[in-house]
Amino acid sequence: MKLIKLTMSDSAYSTALALAAAHGIPLESYISGEVEDLLDKKRNKQRESSQTADKPTGPQPSSSSIMRDTLRQVLDVCAYVYRTGNVPNDEVHARLEFRDAVRTVAKDWNIGETSVRDKCCSSRRLGLPEVPVNTDTFIIWLCKPELLRDHLCRKFPNCVGEVHKRFAELLPGKFGTN
């Protein structure tokens, strides 16, 4: 982690302060996460543009192009944890799988592990007003994927179809193949 000084307009500061309060987190954490998001998006756009230069043009999958990076990374973590088609049967096993998943997804996305972990385990990224999120919450959800799926559908209502599809692919015995 690096510490930087940041200068911003009074109106931007007021907006950030209000948004941080709404998420129930310190202003510094909120601004840090927002800056990381912007940088991740810029890096992904650069990566996509270099990849599309090498590929023939064609229609892009509509759901993946509109899904937010947070949801995509959370689903990638789930894909790793559920890669065998099984759900962790206890929190100790889920925590170990989660740790490996964060490392793998960060490497795949070419971003820091803390960025992936933050997307899965922070109220700022996954929380709802009545549902605070932390690492323990996410670990419990990994053991109860129906709770995780339902929470992701509430958090990302524009991506419900994609969430259901991914969980059905990851755990067909539990969620069917839709």
JSON list of C-alpha atoms in Angstrom, two decimals:
[
{"chain": "A", "resi": 1, "resn": "MET", "atom": "CA", "xyz": [0.00, 0.00, 0.00]},
{"chain": "A", "resi": 2, "resn": "LYS", "atom": "CA", "xyz": [1.14, 3.48, -0.82]},
{"chain": "A", "resi": 3, "resn": "LEU", "atom": "CA", "xyz": [0.02, 6.66, 0.88]},
{"chain": "A", "resi": 4, "resn": "ILE", "atom": "CA", "xyz": [-0.73, 9.68, -1.31]},
{"chain": "A", "resi": 5, "resn": "LYS", "atom": "CA", "xyz": [-2.07, 13.18, -0.81]},
{"chain": "A", "resi": 6, "resn": "LEU", "atom": "CA", "xyz": [-5.16, 14.02, -2.81]},
{"chain": "A", "resi": 7, "resn": "THR", "atom": "CA", "xyz": [-6.56, 17.42, -3.63]},
{"chain": "A", "resi": 8, "resn": "MET", "atom": "CA", "xyz": [-10.19, 17.68, -4.69]},
{"chain": "A", "resi": 9, "resn": "SER", "atom": "CA", "xyz": [-12.87, 20.31, -5.05]},
{"chain": "A", "resi": 10, "resn": "ASP", "atom": "CA", "xyz": [-15.18, 21.09, -2.15]},
{"chain": "A", "resi": 11, "resn": "SER", "atom": "CA", "xyz": [-18.15, 19.67, -4.02]},
{"chain": "A", "resi": 12, "resn": "ALA", "atom": "CA", "xyz": [-16.34, 16.41, -4.84]},
{"chain": "A", "resi": 13, "resn": "TYR", "atom": "CA", "xyz": [-15.24, 16.13, -1.22]},
{"chain": "A", "resi": 14, "resn": "SER", "atom": "CA", "xyz": [-18.81, 16.66, 0.01]},
{"chain": "A", "resi": 15, "resn": "THR", "atom": "CA", "xyz": [-20.11, 14.04, -2.41]},
{"chain": "A", "resi": 16, "resn": "ALA", "atom": "CA", "xyz": [-17.45, 11.53, -1.38]},
{"chain": "A", "resi": 17, "resn": "LEU", "atom": "CA", "xyz": [-18.12, 12.21, 2.30]},
{"chain": "A", "resi": 18, "resn": "ALA", "atom": "CA", "xyz": [-21.85, 11.59, 1.84]},
{"chain": "A", "resi": 19, "resn": "LEU", "atom": "CA", "xyz": [-21.27, 8.39, -0.14]},
{"chain": "A", "resi": 20, "resn": "ALA", "atom": "CA", "xyz": [-18.78, 7.07, 2.40]},
{"chain": "A", "resi": 21, "resn": "ALA", "atom": "CA", "xyz": [-21.26, 7.78, 5.21]},
{"chain": "A", "resi": 22, "resn": "ALA", "atom": "CA", "xyz": [-24.01, 5.99, 3.26]},
{"chain": "A", "resi": 23, "resn": "HIS", "atom": "CA", "xyz": [-21.77, 2.91, 3.03]},
{"chain": "A", "resi": 24, "resn": "GLY", "atom": "CA", "xyz": [-20.74, 3.23, 6.67]},
{"chain": "A", "resi": 25, "resn": "ILE", "atom": "CA", "xyz": [-17.01, 3.37, 5.96]},
{"chain": "A", "resi": 26, "resn": "PRO", "atom": "CA", "xyz": [-14.27, 5.96, 6.44]},
{"chain": "A", "resi": 27, "resn": "LEU", "atom": "CA", "xyz": [-13.87, 8.56, 3.72]},
{"chain": "A", "resi": 28, "resn": "GLU", "atom": "CA", "xyz": [-10.30, 7.45, 2.99]},
{"chain": "A", "resi": 29, "resn": "SER", "atom": "CA", "xyz": [-11.40, 3.85, 2.37]},
{"chain": "A", "resi": 30, "resn": "TYR", "atom": "CA", "xyz": [-14.22, 4.95, 0.11]},
{"chain": "A", "resi": 31, "resn": "ILE", "atom": "CA", "xyz": [-12.04, 7.21, -2.04]},
{"chain": "A", "resi": 32, "resn": "SER", "atom": "CA", "xyz": [-9.29, 4.58, -2.21]},
{"chain": "A", "resi": 33, "resn": "GLY", "atom": "CA", "xyz": [-11.77, 1.98, -3.49]},
{"chain": "A", "resi": 34, "resn": "GLU", "atom": "CA", "xyz": [-13.23, 4.34, -6.07]},
{"chain": "A", "resi": 35, "resn": "VAL", "atom": "CA", "xyz": [-9.77, 5.21, -7.39]},
{"chain": "A", "resi": 36, "resn": "GLU", "atom": "CA", "xyz": [-8.87, 1.50, -7.57]},
{"chain": "A", "resi": 37, "resn": "ASP", "atom": "CA", "xyz": [-12.08, 0.83, -9.51]},
{"chain": "A", "resi": 38, "resn": "LEU", "atom": "CA", "xyz": [-11.28, 3.53, -12.03]},
{"chain": "A", "resi": 39, "resn": "LEU", "atom": "CA", "xyz": [-7.74, 2.25, -12.50]},
{"chain": "A", "resi": 40, "resn": "ASP", "atom": "CA", "xyz": [-8.94, -1.37, -12.82]},
{"chain": "A", "resi": 41, "resn": "LYS", "atom": "CA", "xyz": [-11.44, -0.33, -15.48]},
{"chain": "A", "resi": 42, "resn": "LYS", "atom": "CA", "xyz": [-8.78, 1.60, -17.38]},
{"chain": "A", "resi": 43, "resn": "ARG", "atom": "CA", "xyz": [-6.39, -1.37, -17.25]},
{"chain": "A", "resi": 44, "resn": "ASN", "atom": "CA", "xyz": [-9.16, -3.74, -18.40]},
{"chain": "A", "resi": 45, "resn": "LYS", "atom": "CA", "xyz": [-10.06, -1.43, -21.28]},
{"chain": "A", "resi": 46, "resn": "GLN", "atom": "CA", "xyz": [-6.44, -1.30, -22.37]},
{"chain": "A", "resi": 47, "resn": "ARG", "atom": "CA", "xyz": [-6.20, -5.09, -22.14]},
{"chain": "A", "resi": 48, "resn": "GLU", "atom": "CA", "xyz": [-9.43, -5.53, -24.10]},
{"chain": "A", "resi": 49, "resn": "SER", "atom": "CA", "xyz": [-8.35, -3.10, -26.79]},
{"chain": "A", "resi": 50, "resn": "SER", "atom": "CA", "xyz": [-5.02, -4.90, -27.24]},
{"chain": "A", "resi": 51, "resn": "GLN", "atom": "CA", "xyz": [-6.82, -8.26, -27.35]},
{"chain": "A", "resi": 52, "resn": "THR", "atom": "CA", "xyz": [-9.47, -7.10, -29.82]},
{"chain": "A", "resi": 53, "resn": "ALA", "atom": "CA", "xyz": [-6.78, -5.76, -32.11]},
{"chain": "A", "resi": 54, "resn": "ASP", "atom": "CA", "xyz": [-5.59, -9.37, -32.48]},
{"chain": "A", "resi": 55, "resn": "LYS", "atom": "CA", "xyz": [-9.06, -10.88, -32.88]},
{"chain": "A", "resi": 56, "resn": "PRO", "atom": "CA", "xyz": [-11.64, -10.58, -35.62]},
{"chain": "A", "resi": 57, "resn": "THR", "atom": "CA", "xyz": [-14.49, -8.33, -34.65]},
{"chain": "A", "resi": 58, "resn": "GLY", "atom": "CA", "xyz": [-17.79, -9.90, -33.71]},
{"chain": "A", "resi": 59, "resn": "PRO", "atom": "CA", "xyz": [-20.62, -9.55, -31.26]},
{"chain": "A", "resi": 60, "resn": "GLN", "atom": "CA", "xyz": [-19.56, -9.36, -27.65]},
{"chain": "A", "resi": 61, "resn": "PRO", "atom": "CA", "xyz": [-21.48, -11.25, -24.97]},
{"chain": "A", "resi": 62, "resn": "SER", "atom": "CA", "xyz": [-24.03, -8.75, -23.77]},
{"chain": "A", "resi": 63, "resn": "SER", "atom": "CA", "xyz": [-24.09, -9.75, -20.11]},
{"chain": "A", "resi": 64, "resn": "SER", "atom": "CA", "xyz": [-20.34, -9.71, -19.57]},
{"chain": "A", "resi": 65, "resn": "SER", "atom": "CA", "xyz": [-19.98, -6.30, -21.20]},
{"chain": "A", "resi": 66, "resn": "ILE", "atom": "CA", "xyz": [-22.48, -4.73, -18.80]},
{"chain": "A", "resi": 67, "resn": "MET", "atom": "CA", "xyz": [-21.49, -6.57, -15.62]},
{"chain": "A", "resi": 68, "resn": "ARG", "atom": "CA", "xyz": [-19.53, -4.52, -13.16]},
{"chain": "A", "resi": 69, "resn": "ASP", "atom": "CA", "xyz": [-16.00, -5.58, -12.33]},
{"chain": "A", "resi": 70, "resn": "THR", "atom": "CA", "xyz": [-17.07, -6.27, -8.76]},
{"chain": "A", "resi": 71, "resn": "LEU", "atom": "CA", "xyz": [-19.63, -8.86, -9.80]},
{"chain": "A", "resi": 72, "resn": "ARG", "atom": "CA", "xyz": [-17.35, -10.42, -12.38]},
{"chain": "A", "resi": 73, "resn": "GLN", "atom": "CA", "xyz": [-14.55, -10.85, -9.87]},
{"chain": "A", "resi": 74, "resn": "VAL", "atom": "CA", "xyz": [-16.89, -12.24, -7.20]},
{"chain": "A", "resi": 75, "resn": "LEU", "atom": "CA", "xyz": [-18.23, -14.76, -9.70]},
{"chain": "A", "resi": 76, "resn": "ASP", "atom": "CA", "xyz": [-14.68, -15.67, -10.69]},
{"chain": "A", "resi": 77, "resn": "VAL", "atom": "CA", "xyz": [-13.88, -16.32, -7.02]},
{"chain": "A", "resi": 78, "resn": "CYS", "atom": "CA", "xyz": [-16.99, -18.52, -6.81]},
{"chain": "A", "resi": 79, "resn": "ALA", "atom": "CA", "xyz": [-15.94, -20.36, -9.96]},
{"chain": "A", "resi": 80, "resn": "TYR", "atom": "CA", "xyz": [-12.63, -21.22, -8.33]},
{"chain": "A", "resi": 81, "resn": "VAL", "atom": "CA", "xyz": [-14.15, -22.26, -5.00]},
{"chain": "A", "resi": 82, "resn": "TYR", "atom": "CA", "xyz": [-16.80, -24.40, -6.72]},
{"chain": "A", "resi": 83, "resn": "ARG", "atom": "CA", "xyz": [-14.50, -25.66, -9.50]},
{"chain": "A", "resi": 84, "resn": "THR", "atom": "CA", "xyz": [-15.08, -29.30, -8.54]},
{"chain": "A", "resi": 85, "resn": "GLY", "atom": "CA", "xyz": [-18.85, -28.83, -8.47]},
{"chain": "A", "resi": 86, "resn": "ASN", "atom": "CA", "xyz": [-18.87, -29.15, -4.69]},
{"chain": "A", "resi": 87, "resn": "VAL", "atom": "CA", "xyz": [-19.69, -26.68, -1.94]},
{"chain": "A", "resi": 88, "resn": "PRO", "atom": "CA", "xyz": [-17.25, -26.37, 0.98]},
{"chain": "A", "resi": 89, "resn": "ASN", "atom": "CA", "xyz": [-18.80, -28.23, 3.91]},
{"chain": "A", "resi": 90, "resn": "ASP", "atom": "CA", "xyz": [-17.27, -26.08, 6.65]},
{"chain": "A", "resi": 91, "resn": "GLU", "atom": "CA", "xyz": [-15.95, -22.56, 7.12]},
{"chain": "A", "resi": 92, "resn": "VAL", "atom": "CA", "xyz": [-12.33, -23.66, 7.59]},
{"chain": "A", "resi": 93, "resn": "HIS", "atom": "CA", "xyz": [-12.32, -25.37, 4.19]},
{"chain": "A", "resi": 94, "resn": "ALA", "atom": "CA", "xyz": [-14.18, -22.43, 2.62]},
{"chain": "A", "resi": 95, "resn": "ARG", "atom": "CA", "xyz": [-11.64, -19.96, 4.03]},
{"chain": "A", "resi": 96, "resn": "LEU", "atom": "CA", "xyz": [-8.73, -21.93, 2.53]},
{"chain": "A", "resi": 97, "resn": "GLU", "atom": "CA", "xyz": [-10.47, -22.17, -0.84]},
{"chain": "A", "resi": 98, "resn": "PHE", "atom": "CA", "xyz": [-11.30, -18.45, -0.70]},
{"chain": "A", "resi": 99, "resn": "ARG", "atom": "CA", "xyz": [-7.67, -17.56, -0.01]},
{"chain": "A", "resi": 100, "resn": "ASP", "atom": "CA", "xyz": [-6.52, -19.58, -3.04]},
{"chain": "A", "resi": 101, "resn": "ALA", "atom": "CA", "xyz": [-9.34, -18.16, -5.15]},
{"chain": "A", "resi": 102, "resn": "VAL", "atom": "CA", "xyz": [-8.39, -14.56, -4.36]},
{"chain": "A", "resi": 103, "resn": "ARG", "atom": "CA", "xyz": [-4.79, -15.27, -5.37]},
{"chain": "A", "resi": 104, "resn": "THR", "atom": "CA", "xyz": [-5.86, -16.97, -8.61]},
{"chain": "A", "resi": 105, "resn": "VAL", "atom": "CA", "xyz": [-8.43, -14.33, -9.62]},
{"chain": "A", "resi": 106, "resn": "ALA", "atom": "CA", "xyz": [-6.00, -11.49, -8.88]},
{"chain": "A", "resi": 107, "resn": "LYS", "atom": "CA", "xyz": [-3.43, -13.16, -11.12]},
{"chain": "A", "resi": 108, "resn": "ASP", "atom": "CA", "xyz": [-6.00, -13.76, -13.88]},
{"chain": "A", "resi": 109, "resn": "TRP", "atom": "CA", "xyz": [-7.16, -10.13, -13.77]},
{"chain": "A", "resi": 110, "resn": "ASN", "atom": "CA", "xyz": [-3.63, -8.83, -13.30]},
{"chain": "A", "resi": 111, "resn": "ILE", "atom": "CA", "xyz": [-4.63, -6.86, -10.20]},
{"chain": "A", "resi": 112, "resn": "GLY", "atom": "CA", "xyz": [-3.72, -6.95, -6.53]},
{"chain": "A", "resi": 113, "resn": "GLU", "atom": "CA", "xyz": [-5.12, -9.57, -4.18]},
{"chain": "A", "resi": 114, "resn": "THR", "atom": "CA", "xyz": [-6.40, -6.82, -1.89]},
{"chain": "A", "resi": 115, "resn": "SER", "atom": "CA", "xyz": [-8.54, -5.48, -4.73]},
{"chain": "A", "resi": 116, "resn": "VAL", "atom": "CA", "xyz": [-10.21, -8.87, -5.28]},
{"chain": "A", "resi": 117, "resn": "ARG", "atom": "CA", "xyz": [-10.63, -9.44, -1.54]},
{"chain": "A", "resi": 118, "resn": "ASP", "atom": "CA", "xyz": [-12.18, -5.98, -1.17]},
{"chain": "A", "resi": 119, "resn": "LYS", "atom": "CA", "xyz": [-14.72, -6.75, -3.89]},
{"chain": "A", "resi": 120, "resn": "CYS", "atom": "CA", "xyz": [-15.83, -9.90, -2.05]},
{"chain": "A", "resi": 121, "resn": "CYS", "atom": "CA", "xyz": [-15.58, -8.82, 1.56]},
{"chain": "A", "resi": 122, "resn": "SER", "atom": "CA", "xyz": [-16.51, -5.18, 1.97]},
{"chain": "A", "resi": 123, "resn": "SER", "atom": "CA", "xyz": [-19.82, -3.52, 2.62]},
{"chain": "A", "resi": 124, "resn": "ARG", "atom": "CA", "xyz": [-18.76, -0.81, 0.22]},
{"chain": "A", "resi": 125, "resn": "ARG", "atom": "CA", "xyz": [-18.65, -3.30, -2.66]},
{"chain": "A", "resi": 126, "resn": "LEU", "atom": "CA", "xyz": [-21.22, -5.96, -1.80]},
{"chain": "A", "resi": 127, "resn": "GLY", "atom": "CA", "xyz": [-23.18, -4.57, 1.10]},
{"chain": "A", "resi": 128, "resn": "LEU", "atom": "CA", "xyz": [-26.75, -3.40, 1.09]},
{"chain": "A", "resi": 129, "resn": "PRO", "atom": "CA", "xyz": [-28.20, -0.99, 3.66]},
{"chain": "A", "resi": 130, "resn": "GLU", "atom": "CA", "xyz": [-29.51, -3.83, 5.81]},
{"chain": "A", "resi": 131, "resn": "VAL", "atom": "CA", "xyz": [-26.72, -6.33, 4.98]},
{"chain": "A", "resi": 132, "resn": "PRO", "atom": "CA", "xyz": [-23.18, -5.48, 6.06]},
{"chain": "A", "resi": 133, "resn": "VAL", "atom": "CA", "xyz": [-20.51, -7.62, 4.41]},
{"chain": "A", "resi": 134, "resn": "ASN", "atom": "CA", "xyz": [-17.13, -8.75, 5.72]},
{"chain": "A", "resi": 135, "resn": "THR", "atom": "CA", "xyz": [-14.86, -11.76, 5.24]},
{"chain": "A", "resi": 136, "resn": "ASP", "atom": "CA", "xyz": [-16.80, -13.92, 7.71]},
{"chain": "A", "resi": 137, "resn": "THR", "atom": "CA", "xyz": [-20.07, -13.15, 5.92]},
{"chain": "A", "resi": 138, "resn": "PHE", "atom": "CA", "xyz": [-18.60, -14.07, 2.54]},
{"chain": "A", "resi": 139, "resn": "ILE", "atom": "CA", "xyz": [-17.13, -17.32, 3.90]},
{"chain": "A", "resi": 140, "resn": "ILE", "atom": "CA", "xyz": [-20.55, -18.32, 5.26]},
{"chain": "A", "resi": 141, "resn": "TRP", "atom": "CA", "xyz": [-22.10, -17.50, 1.88]},
{"chain": "A", "resi": 142, "resn": "LEU", "atom": "CA", "xyz": [-19.55, -19.71, 0.13]},
{"chain": "A", "resi": 143, "resn": "CYS", "atom": "CA", "xyz": [-20.81, -22.59, 2.29]},
{"chain": "A", "resi": 144, "resn": "LYS", "atom": "CA", "xyz": [-24.41, -21.64, 1.46]},
{"chain": "A", "resi": 145, "resn": "PRO", "atom": "CA", "xyz": [-24.29, -20.67, -2.22]},
{"chain": "A", "resi": 146, "resn": "GLU", "atom": "CA", "xyz": [-28.04, -20.04, -2.45]},
{"chain": "A", "resi": 147, "resn": "LEU", "atom": "CA", "xyz": [-27.58, -17.16, 0.02]},
{"chain": "A", "resi": 148, "resn": "LEU", "atom": "CA", "xyz": [-24.66, -15.77, -1.98]},
{"chain": "A", "resi": 149, "resn": "ARG", "atom": "CA", "xyz": [-26.56, -16.08, -5.27]},
{"chain": "A", "resi": 150, "resn": "ASP", "atom": "CA", "xyz": [-29.63, -14.38, -3.83]},
{"chain": "A", "resi": 151, "resn": "HIS", "atom": "CA", "xyz": [-27.55, -11.56, -2.33]},
{"chain": "A", "resi": 152, "resn": "LEU", "atom": "CA", "xyz": [-25.76, -10.97, -5.64]},
{"chain": "A", "resi": 153, "resn": "CYS", "atom": "CA", "xyz": [-29.14, -10.80, -7.40]},
{"chain": "A", "resi": 154, "resn": "ARG", "atom": "CA", "xyz": [-30.32, -8.16, -4.92]},
{"chain": "A", "resi": 155, "resn": "LYS", "atom": "CA", "xyz": [-27.08, -6.19, -5.18]},
{"chain": "A", "resi": 156, "resn": "PHE", "atom": "CA", "xyz": [-26.91, -6.37, -8.99]},
{"chain": "A", "resi": 157, "resn": "PRO", "atom": "CA", "xyz": [-30.55, -6.47, -10.16]},
{"chain": "A", "resi": 158, "resn": "ASN", "atom": "CA", "xyz": [-29.57, -5.79, -13.79]},
{"chain": "A", "resi": 159, "resn": "CYS", "atom": "CA", "xyz": [-27.48, -8.98, -13.82]},
{"chain": "A", "resi": 160, "resn": "VAL", "atom": "CA", "xyz": [-29.88, -11.49, -12.24]},
{"chain": "A", "resi": 161, "resn": "GLY", "atom": "CA", "xyz": [-29.93, -13.69, -15.35]},
{"chain": "A", "resi": 162, "resn": "GLU", "atom": "CA", "xyz": [-26.14, -13.87, -15.51]},
{"chain": "A", "resi": 163, "resn": "VAL", "atom": "CA", "xyz": [-25.87, -14.63, -11.78]},
{"chain": "A", "resi": 164, "resn": "HIS", "atom": "CA", "xyz": [-28.41, -17.47, -12.03]},
{"chain": "A", "resi": 165, "resn": "LYS", "atom": "CA", "xyz": [-26.70, -18.82, -15.15]},
{"chain": "A", "resi": 166, "resn": "ARG", "atom": "CA", "xyz": [-23.24, -18.82, -13.58]},
{"chain": "A", "resi": 167, "resn": "PHE", "atom": "CA", "xyz": [-24.42, -20.56, -10.39]},
{"chain": "A", "resi": 168, "resn": "ALA", "atom": "CA", "xyz": [-26.28, -23.17, -12.46]},
{"chain": "A", "resi": 169, "resn": "GLU", "atom": "CA", "xyz": [-23.07, -23.81, -14.42]},
{"chain": "A", "resi": 170, "resn": "LEU", "atom": "CA", "xyz": [-20.90, -23.93, -11.30]},
{"chain": "A", "resi": 171, "resn": "LEU", "atom": "CA", "xyz": [-23.22, -26.11, -9.20]},
{"chain": "A", "resi": 172, "resn": "PRO", "atom": "CA", "xyz": [-25.61, -27.88, -11.59]},
{"chain": "A", "resi": 173, "resn": "GLY", "atom": "CA", "xyz": [-26.64, -30.44, -8.97]},
{"chain": "A", "resi": 174, "resn": "LYS", "atom": "CA", "xyz": [-27.73, -27.67, -6.63]},
{"chain": "A", "resi": 175, "resn": "PHE", "atom": "CA", "xyz": [-29.19, -25.10, -9.03]},
{"chain": "A", "resi": 176, "resn": "GLY", "atom": "CA", "xyz": [-30.02, -27.10, -12.15]},
{"chain": "A", "resi": 177, "resn": "THR", "atom": "CA", "xyz": [-28.96, -26.13, -15.63]},
{"chain": "A", "resi": 178, "resn": "ASN", "atom": "CA", "xyz": [-31.72, -23.55, -16.35]}
]
